[in-house]
Amino acid sequence: QGEEASFIVMCDGKTVLPLATSQDHKRLLDADQGPNTGGMGAYSPAPVVTPEVHARAMREIILPTIKGMEKDGIPFTGFLYAGLMIDPQGHVKTLEFNCRMGDPETQPIMARLKTDLVDVLLAATATNAEARFDDFELEWDRRTAIGVVMAAHGYPMSPLKGDVINGLPQDSDDVVVFHAGTQMKDGQVLTSGGRVLCVTALGGTVKLAQQLAYDSLKGIHFDGMQYRSDIGYRAIAR
Ligand code: GLY
């Protein structure tokens, strides 16, 4: 019972660097209805992960897992994604672990990351132990980022490919359109996968981020495109 959130950290084999928290929407349709998908949108931070829940997740889940792997002689280097279930009392349970970032959680997280990702990756894998995460700090944009996935005709059962995408906006400081299932052919951008785009916007409040994301995708068009109109509603309701 509870609310699901994504808790993604990076580890250099020893030291853990938590990324910003996030939450995704897995159902195809508004109000979390319809079939499950890989994710129709996400936002960061996830208000359900309060400072207390964050501390608890680190103490009860992430650190014992990382320490356990080190103790077993298989120190973990890379991204560890814990899918968490957080109950109304703030108890935290692990639903799953992935050894990767999340899609579409990554898009709002990256929109907020001010530190160069390459520096983080190089530090995590540095051969010189001194260069690793001990003194490394990630810098985050304090604003909320919301990413709205635009999915292909027929997604998730039988997505079509090859539809022409028109009206893509220019990226700006506050809006990034991440391409996932797209390809370039004869000068045109076409759909080439289930989750086609993730239109990601930053805002001073969850509502402002949501408004900017939806304003930015208004001009985008491809046949049969599908997107939810309520990404972020749980964060707004808090
Ligand atoms: N959005 C869920 C995942 O990446 O597993």
PDB file of C-alpha atoms and ligand atoms in Angstrom:
ATOM      1  CA  GLN A   1       0.000   0.000   0.000  1.00  0.00           C
ATOM      2  CA  GLY A   2       1.211   3.507  -0.655  1.00  0.00           C
ATOM      3  CA  GLU A   3       2.742   5.718  -3.303  1.00  0.00           C
ATOM      4  CA  GLU A   4       5.515   4.633  -5.624  1.00  0.00           C
ATOM      5  CA  ALA A   5       8.667   6.708  -6.111  1.00  0.00           C
ATOM      6  CA  SER A   6      11.991   6.218  -7.823  1.00  0.00           C
ATOM      7  CA  PHE A   7      15.143   6.531  -5.779  1.00  0.00           C
ATOM      8  CA  ILE A   8      18.191   6.524  -8.005  1.00  0.00           C
ATOM      9  CA  VAL A   9      21.756   6.756  -6.724  1.00  0.00           C
ATOM     10  CA  MET A  10      25.206   6.564  -8.233  1.00  0.00           C
ATOM     11  CA  CYS A  11      27.912   4.570  -6.573  1.00  0.00           C
ATOM     12  CA  ASP A  12      31.666   4.435  -7.144  1.00  0.00           C
ATOM     13  CA  GLY A  13      31.898   1.021  -5.481  1.00  0.00           C
ATOM     14  CA  LYS A  14      31.912   2.506  -1.991  1.00  0.00           C
ATOM     15  CA  THR A  15      30.413   5.972  -1.697  1.00  0.00           C
ATOM     16  CA  VAL A  16      26.823   6.708  -2.649  1.00  0.00           C
ATOM     17  CA  LEU A  17      25.692   9.872  -4.374  1.00  0.00           C
ATOM     18  CA  PRO A  18      21.882  10.118  -4.407  1.00  0.00           C
ATOM     19  CA  LEU A  19      20.350  11.723  -7.475  1.00  0.00           C
ATOM     20  CA  ALA A  20      17.293  13.961  -7.147  1.00  0.00           C
ATOM     21  CA  THR A  21      14.114  12.048  -6.341  1.00  0.00           C
ATOM     22  CA  SER A  22      11.438  11.413  -8.942  1.00  0.00           C
ATOM     23  CA  GLN A  23       8.097   9.780  -9.634  1.00  0.00           C
ATOM     24  CA  ASP A  24       6.671   8.450 -12.873  1.00  0.00           C
ATOM     25  CA  HIS A  25       3.168   7.727 -14.144  1.00  0.00           C
ATOM     26  CA  LYS A  26       2.920   4.195 -15.486  1.00  0.00           C
ATOM     27  CA  ARG A  27      -0.664   4.050 -16.789  1.00  0.00           C
ATOM     28  CA  LEU A  28      -1.490   5.153 -20.320  1.00  0.00           C
ATOM     29  CA  LEU A  29      -4.478   7.349 -19.470  1.00  0.00           C
ATOM     30  CA  ASP A  30      -5.280  10.276 -17.189  1.00  0.00           C
ATOM     31  CA  ALA A  31      -6.059   9.575 -13.543  1.00  0.00           C
ATOM     32  CA  ASP A  32      -3.840   6.470 -13.713  1.00  0.00           C
ATOM     33  CA  GLN A  33      -6.309   4.503 -15.839  1.00  0.00           C
ATOM     34  CA  GLY A  34      -5.718   2.138 -18.752  1.00  0.00           C
ATOM     35  CA  PRO A  35      -2.886  -0.303 -19.433  1.00  0.00           C
ATOM     36  CA  ASN A  36       0.518  -0.171 -17.816  1.00  0.00           C
ATOM     37  CA  THR A  37       3.323   1.364 -19.867  1.00  0.00           C
ATOM     38  CA  GLY A  38       7.017   1.970 -19.335  1.00  0.00           C
ATOM     39  CA  GLY A  39       6.041   5.452 -18.143  1.00  0.00           C
ATOM     40  CA  MET A  40       3.939   8.264 -19.599  1.00  0.00           C
ATOM     41  CA  GLY A  41       5.632  11.070 -17.713  1.00  0.00           C
ATOM     42  CA  ALA A  42       7.633  11.897 -14.625  1.00  0.00           C
ATOM     43  CA  TYR A  43       8.655  14.719 -12.369  1.00  0.00           C
ATOM     44  CA  SER A  44      11.434  15.621  -9.999  1.00  0.00           C
ATOM     45  CA  PRO A  45      11.575  16.162  -7.066  1.00  0.00           C
ATOM     46  CA  ALA A  46       8.978  13.739  -5.702  1.00  0.00           C
ATOM     47  CA  PRO A  47       7.277  15.471  -2.751  1.00  0.00           C
ATOM     48  CA  VAL A  48       6.338  12.064  -1.289  1.00  0.00           C
ATOM     49  CA  VAL A  49      10.043  11.601  -0.548  1.00  0.00           C
ATOM     50  CA  THR A  50      10.234  13.932   2.431  1.00  0.00           C
ATOM     51  CA  PRO A  51      13.625  14.474   4.126  1.00  0.00           C
ATOM     52  CA  GLU A  52      12.615  11.783   6.655  1.00  0.00           C
ATOM     53  CA  VAL A  53      11.671   9.287   3.935  1.00  0.00           C
ATOM     54  CA  HIS A  54      14.912  10.116   2.108  1.00  0.00           C
ATOM     55  CA  ALA A  55      16.985   9.427   5.227  1.00  0.00           C
ATOM     56  CA  ARG A  56      15.081   6.217   5.822  1.00  0.00           C
ATOM     57  CA  ALA A  57      15.536   4.985   2.246  1.00  0.00           C
ATOM     58  CA  MET A  58      19.282   5.641   2.461  1.00  0.00           C
ATOM     59  CA  ARG A  59      19.623   4.017   5.892  1.00  0.00           C
ATOM     60  CA  GLU A  60      17.346   1.006   5.419  1.00  0.00           C
ATOM     61  CA  ILE A  61      17.693   0.217   1.728  1.00  0.00           C
ATOM     62  CA  ILE A  62      20.451   1.867  -0.278  1.00  0.00           C
ATOM     63  CA  LEU A  63      23.394   1.777   2.132  1.00  0.00           C
ATOM     64  CA  PRO A  64      22.845  -1.834   3.336  1.00  0.00           C
ATOM     65  CA  THR A  65      22.537  -2.947  -0.289  1.00  0.00           C
ATOM     66  CA  ILE A  66      25.736  -1.188  -1.390  1.00  0.00           C
ATOM     67  CA  LYS A  67      27.607  -2.343   1.727  1.00  0.00           C
ATOM     68  CA  GLY A  68      26.296  -5.877   1.249  1.00  0.00           C
ATOM     69  CA  MET A  69      27.622  -6.040  -2.293  1.00  0.00           C
ATOM     70  CA  GLU A  70      30.996  -4.682  -1.170  1.00  0.00           C
ATOM     71  CA  LYS A  71      31.139  -7.263   1.619  1.00  0.00           C
ATOM     72  CA  ASP A  72      30.322 -10.036  -0.847  1.00  0.00           C
ATOM     73  CA  GLY A  73      33.263  -8.973  -3.005  1.00  0.00           C
ATOM     74  CA  ILE A  74      31.125  -7.508  -5.784  1.00  0.00           C
ATOM     75  CA  PRO A  75      31.360  -3.744  -5.171  1.00  0.00           C
ATOM     76  CA  PHE A  76      28.779  -1.891  -7.234  1.00  0.00           C
ATOM     77  CA  THR A  77      29.767   0.884  -9.582  1.00  0.00           C
ATOM     78  CA  GLY A  78      27.046   2.639 -11.541  1.00  0.00           C
ATOM     79  CA  PHE A  79      23.430   3.654 -11.214  1.00  0.00           C
ATOM     80  CA  LEU A  80      21.269   1.802  -8.723  1.00  0.00           C
ATOM     81  CA  TYR A  81      17.552   2.451  -9.117  1.00  0.00           C
ATOM     82  CA  ALA A  82      15.344   1.433  -6.220  1.00  0.00           C
ATOM     83  CA  GLY A  83      11.623   1.436  -6.942  1.00  0.00           C
ATOM     84  CA  LEU A  84      10.093   2.291  -3.582  1.00  0.00           C
ATOM     85  CA  MET A  85       6.631   1.998  -2.085  1.00  0.00           C
ATOM     86  CA  ILE A  86       6.058   4.628   0.594  1.00  0.00           C
ATOM     87  CA  ASP A  87       3.099   4.146   2.904  1.00  0.00           C
ATOM     88  CA  PRO A  88       1.161   6.988   4.582  1.00  0.00           C
ATOM     89  CA  GLN A  89       3.227   6.545   7.758  1.00  0.00           C
ATOM     90  CA  GLY A  90       6.464   7.035   5.816  1.00  0.00           C
ATOM     91  CA  HIS A  91       7.542   3.379   5.905  1.00  0.00           C
ATOM     92  CA  VAL A  92       9.561   2.452   2.860  1.00  0.00           C
ATOM     93  CA  LYS A  93       9.598  -0.884   1.030  1.00  0.00           C
ATOM     94  CA  THR A  94      11.579  -1.925  -2.025  1.00  0.00           C
ATOM     95  CA  LEU A  95       9.596  -3.065  -5.058  1.00  0.00           C
ATOM     96  CA  GLU A  96      12.522  -3.612  -7.398  1.00  0.00           C
ATOM     97  CA  PHE A  97      16.130  -2.762  -8.132  1.00  0.00           C
ATOM     98  CA  ASN A  98      17.397  -1.809 -11.566  1.00  0.00           C
ATOM     99  CA  CYS A  99      21.033  -1.283 -12.512  1.00  0.00           C
ATOM    100  CA  ARG A 100      20.276   1.746 -14.675  1.00  0.00           C
ATOM    101  CA  MET A 101      18.527   5.078 -14.587  1.00  0.00           C
ATOM    102  CA  GLY A 102      14.777   5.254 -15.156  1.00  0.00           C
ATOM    103  CA  ASP A 103      12.822   6.204 -18.234  1.00  0.00           C
ATOM    104  CA  PRO A 104      11.152   8.725 -18.128  1.00  0.00           C
ATOM    105  CA  GLU A 105      12.484   9.724 -14.679  1.00  0.00           C
ATOM    106  CA  THR A 106      15.898  10.490 -16.169  1.00  0.00           C
ATOM    107  CA  GLN A 107      14.588  13.340 -18.303  1.00  0.00           C
ATOM    108  CA  PRO A 108      13.343  15.566 -15.432  1.00  0.00           C
ATOM    109  CA  ILE A 109      16.343  14.556 -13.328  1.00  0.00           C
ATOM    110  CA  MET A 110      18.754  15.585 -16.096  1.00  0.00           C
ATOM    111  CA  ALA A 111      16.868  18.846 -16.632  1.00  0.00           C
ATOM    112  CA  ARG A 112      17.660  19.694 -12.998  1.00  0.00           C
ATOM    113  CA  LEU A 113      21.257  18.474 -12.867  1.00  0.00           C
ATOM    114  CA  LYS A 114      23.637  21.444 -13.076  1.00  0.00           C
ATOM    115  CA  THR A 115      26.821  19.417 -12.610  1.00  0.00           C
ATOM    116  CA  ASP A 116      28.263  18.029 -15.839  1.00  0.00           C
ATOM    117  CA  LEU A 117      27.144  14.387 -16.055  1.00  0.00           C
ATOM    118  CA  VAL A 118      30.457  13.418 -17.680  1.00  0.00           C
ATOM    119  CA  ASP A 119      32.347  14.623 -14.575  1.00  0.00           C
ATOM    120  CA  VAL A 120      30.080  12.448 -12.413  1.00  0.00           C
ATOM    121  CA  LEU A 121      30.634   9.381 -14.599  1.00  0.00           C
ATOM    122  CA  LEU A 122      34.394   9.910 -14.715  1.00  0.00           C
ATOM    123  CA  ALA A 123      34.561  10.311 -10.929  1.00  0.00           C
ATOM    124  CA  ALA A 124      32.521   7.124 -10.381  1.00  0.00           C
ATOM    125  CA  THR A 125      34.913   5.077 -12.452  1.00  0.00           C
ATOM    126  CA  ALA A 126      38.207   6.857 -11.658  1.00  0.00           C
ATOM    127  CA  THR A 127      41.104   4.455 -11.231  1.00  0.00           C
ATOM    128  CA  ASN A 128      42.595   6.814  -8.672  1.00  0.00           C
ATOM    129  CA  ALA A 129      40.557   6.260  -5.489  1.00  0.00           C
ATOM    130  CA  GLU A 130      41.148   9.886  -4.398  1.00  0.00           C
ATOM    131  CA  ALA A 131      39.318  11.148  -7.453  1.00  0.00           C
ATOM    132  CA  ARG A 132      36.108   9.324  -6.598  1.00  0.00           C
ATOM    133  CA  PHE A 133      32.960  10.474  -4.818  1.00  0.00           C
ATOM    134  CA  ASP A 134      34.309  11.350  -1.345  1.00  0.00           C
ATOM    135  CA  ASP A 135      34.358  15.099  -2.025  1.00  0.00           C
ATOM    136  CA  PHE A 136      32.015  15.132  -4.965  1.00  0.00           C
ATOM    137  CA  GLU A 137      28.802  17.146  -4.775  1.00  0.00           C
ATOM    138  CA  LEU A 138      25.968  17.323  -7.236  1.00  0.00           C
ATOM    139  CA  GLU A 139      24.397  20.682  -7.925  1.00  0.00           C
ATOM    140  CA  TRP A 140      20.661  20.768  -8.660  1.00  0.00           C
ATOM    141  CA  ASP A 141      18.285  23.330 -10.047  1.00  0.00           C
ATOM    142  CA  ARG A 142      15.867  23.977  -7.180  1.00  0.00           C
ATOM    143  CA  ARG A 143      12.909  24.178  -9.540  1.00  0.00           C
ATOM    144  CA  THR A 144      10.580  21.298 -10.380  1.00  0.00           C
ATOM    145  CA  ALA A 145      10.959  19.532 -13.703  1.00  0.00           C
ATOM    146  CA  ILE A 146       8.076  17.738 -15.392  1.00  0.00           C
ATOM    147  CA  GLY A 147       8.450  15.499 -18.423  1.00  0.00           C
ATOM    148  CA  VAL A 148       5.417  14.567 -20.538  1.00  0.00           C
ATOM    149  CA  VAL A 149       5.858  11.537 -22.776  1.00  0.00           C
ATOM    150  CA  MET A 150       4.357  11.670 -26.258  1.00  0.00           C
ATOM    151  CA  ALA A 151       3.739   8.094 -27.340  1.00  0.00           C
ATOM    152  CA  ALA A 152       3.162   6.549 -30.752  1.00  0.00           C
ATOM    153  CA  HIS A 153      -0.060   5.468 -32.398  1.00  0.00           C
ATOM    154  CA  GLY A 154      -1.058   2.130 -30.864  1.00  0.00           C
ATOM    155  CA  TYR A 155       1.337   2.278 -27.896  1.00  0.00           C
ATOM    156  CA  PRO A 156       1.740   0.187 -25.742  1.00  0.00           C
ATOM    157  CA  MET A 157       0.157  -2.830 -27.532  1.00  0.00           C
ATOM    158  CA  SER A 158       1.314  -2.304 -31.112  1.00  0.00           C
ATOM    159  CA  PRO A 159       3.064   1.019 -31.691  1.00  0.00           C
ATOM    160  CA  LEU A 160       3.327   2.218 -35.277  1.00  0.00           C
ATOM    161  CA  LYS A 161       6.543   3.615 -36.725  1.00  0.00           C
ATOM    162  CA  GLY A 162       7.198   6.086 -39.502  1.00  0.00           C
ATOM    163  CA  ASP A 163       4.735   8.882 -38.681  1.00  0.00           C
ATOM    164  CA  VAL A 164       6.043  12.372 -39.493  1.00  0.00           C
ATOM    165  CA  ILE A 165       6.586  14.604 -36.445  1.00  0.00           C
ATOM    166  CA  ASN A 166       5.894  18.290 -37.029  1.00  0.00           C
ATOM    167  CA  GLY A 167       6.098  21.385 -34.844  1.00  0.00           C
ATOM    168  CA  LEU A 168       9.014  20.438 -32.607  1.00  0.00           C
ATOM    169  CA  PRO A 169       9.861  23.507 -30.493  1.00  0.00           C
ATOM    170  CA  GLN A 170      13.386  24.856 -30.057  1.00  0.00           C
ATOM    171  CA  ASP A 171      14.989  23.804 -26.774  1.00  0.00           C
ATOM    172  CA  SER A 172      15.483  26.670 -24.323  1.00  0.00           C
ATOM    173  CA  ASP A 173      16.902  27.133 -20.815  1.00  0.00           C
ATOM    174  CA  ASP A 174      13.590  25.902 -19.384  1.00  0.00           C
ATOM    175  CA  VAL A 175      12.360  23.383 -21.952  1.00  0.00           C
ATOM    176  CA  VAL A 176      14.078  20.339 -23.444  1.00  0.00           C
ATOM    177  CA  VAL A 177      12.444  17.888 -25.841  1.00  0.00           C
ATOM    178  CA  PHE A 178      14.172  14.553 -25.303  1.00  0.00           C
ATOM    179  CA  HIS A 179      13.998  12.216 -28.298  1.00  0.00           C
ATOM    180  CA  ALA A 180      13.606   8.489 -27.646  1.00  0.00           C
ATOM    181  CA  GLY A 181      11.660   6.766 -30.409  1.00  0.00           C
ATOM    182  CA  THR A 182      12.547   9.031 -33.329  1.00  0.00           C
ATOM    183  CA  GLN A 183      14.592   8.817 -36.483  1.00  0.00           C
ATOM    184  CA  MET A 184      15.660  11.289 -39.138  1.00  0.00           C
ATOM    185  CA  LYS A 185      14.786  10.372 -42.736  1.00  0.00           C
ATOM    186  CA  ASP A 186      15.040  12.614 -45.789  1.00  0.00           C
ATOM    187  CA  GLY A 187      15.202  15.688 -43.564  1.00  0.00           C
ATOM    188  CA  GLN A 188      12.082  14.740 -41.613  1.00  0.00           C
ATOM    189  CA  VAL A 189      11.788  13.535 -38.035  1.00  0.00           C
ATOM    190  CA  LEU A 190       9.722  10.322 -37.861  1.00  0.00           C
ATOM    191  CA  THR A 191       8.442   8.159 -35.049  1.00  0.00           C
ATOM    192  CA  SER A 192      10.434   4.954 -34.590  1.00  0.00           C
ATOM    193  CA  GLY A 193       9.407   3.551 -31.219  1.00  0.00           C
ATOM    194  CA  GLY A 194       6.675   3.431 -28.597  1.00  0.00           C
ATOM    195  CA  ARG A 195       7.645   6.346 -26.416  1.00  0.00           C
ATOM    196  CA  VAL A 196       8.589   8.956 -28.960  1.00  0.00           C
ATOM    197  CA  LEU A 197       9.378  12.205 -27.125  1.00  0.00           C
ATOM    198  CA  CYS A 198       9.549  13.503 -23.586  1.00  0.00           C
ATOM    199  CA  VAL A 199       8.777  17.218 -23.399  1.00  0.00           C
ATOM    200  CA  THR A 200      10.438  18.382 -20.209  1.00  0.00           C
ATOM    201  CA  ALA A 201      10.010  21.787 -18.575  1.00  0.00           C
ATOM    202  CA  LEU A 202      11.265  23.519 -15.451  1.00  0.00           C
ATOM    203  CA  GLY A 203       9.120  25.761 -13.265  1.00  0.00           C
ATOM    204  CA  GLY A 204       9.247  27.529  -9.925  1.00  0.00           C
ATOM    205  CA  THR A 205       6.270  25.434  -8.790  1.00  0.00           C
ATOM    206  CA  VAL A 206       4.960  22.058  -9.914  1.00  0.00           C
ATOM    207  CA  LYS A 207       2.018  23.817 -11.506  1.00  0.00           C
ATOM    208  CA  LEU A 208       4.223  26.231 -13.458  1.00  0.00           C
ATOM    209  CA  ALA A 209       6.431  23.382 -14.678  1.00  0.00           C
ATOM    210  CA  GLN A 210       3.333  21.462 -15.738  1.00  0.00           C
ATOM    211  CA  GLN A 211       1.893  24.481 -17.545  1.00  0.00           C
ATOM    212  CA  LEU A 212       5.119  25.141 -19.436  1.00  0.00           C
ATOM    213  CA  ALA A 213       5.489  21.476 -20.438  1.00  0.00           C
ATOM    214  CA  TYR A 214       1.951  21.391 -21.843  1.00  0.00           C
ATOM    215  CA  ASP A 215       2.298  24.801 -23.537  1.00  0.00           C
ATOM    216  CA  SER A 216       5.512  23.573 -25.179  1.00  0.00           C
ATOM    217  CA  LEU A 217       3.975  20.417 -26.643  1.00  0.00           C
ATOM    218  CA  LYS A 218       0.908  22.158 -28.073  1.00  0.00           C
ATOM    219  CA  GLY A 219       2.517  22.679 -31.484  1.00  0.00           C
ATOM    220  CA  ILE A 220       3.859  19.113 -31.822  1.00  0.00           C
ATOM    221  CA  HIS A 221       1.886  16.792 -34.031  1.00  0.00           C
ATOM    222  CA  PHE A 222       2.128  13.237 -35.369  1.00  0.00           C
ATOM    223  CA  ASP A 223      -0.650  10.835 -36.347  1.00  0.00           C
ATOM    224  CA  GLY A 224      -2.154   8.926 -33.453  1.00  0.00           C
ATOM    225  CA  MET A 225       0.004  10.653 -30.841  1.00  0.00           C
ATOM    226  CA  GLN A 226      -0.951   9.965 -27.256  1.00  0.00           C
ATOM    227  CA  TYR A 227      -0.077  11.806 -24.076  1.00  0.00           C
ATOM    228  CA  ARG A 228      -1.562  12.288 -20.662  1.00  0.00           C
ATOM    229  CA  SER A 229      -2.855  15.685 -19.647  1.00  0.00           C
ATOM    230  CA  ASP A 230      -2.304  15.291 -15.897  1.00  0.00           C
ATOM    231  CA  ILE A 231       1.392  14.518 -15.427  1.00  0.00           C
ATOM    232  CA  GLY A 232       2.418  15.746 -11.970  1.00  0.00           C
ATOM    233  CA  TYR A 233      -1.061  15.704 -10.441  1.00  0.00           C
ATOM    234  CA  ARG A 234       0.051  13.833  -7.341  1.00  0.00           C
ATOM    235  CA  ALA A 235       2.747  16.409  -6.648  1.00  0.00           C
ATOM    236  CA  ILE A 236       0.238  19.223  -7.157  1.00  0.00           C
ATOM    237  CA  ALA A 237      -2.217  17.581  -4.759  1.00  0.00           C
ATOM    238  CA  ARG A 238       0.380  17.517  -1.937  1.00  0.00           C
TER     239      ARG A 238
HETATM  240  N1  GLY B   1      10.008   4.237 -15.390  1.00  0.00           N
HETATM  241  C1  GLY B   1      10.276   2.977 -14.854  1.00  0.00           C
HETATM  242  C2  GLY B   1      11.572   2.415 -15.175  1.00  0.00           C
HETATM  243  O1  GLY B   1      12.416   3.017 -15.809  1.00  0.00           O
HETATM  244  O2  GLY B   1      11.797   1.276 -14.786  1.00  0.00           O
END
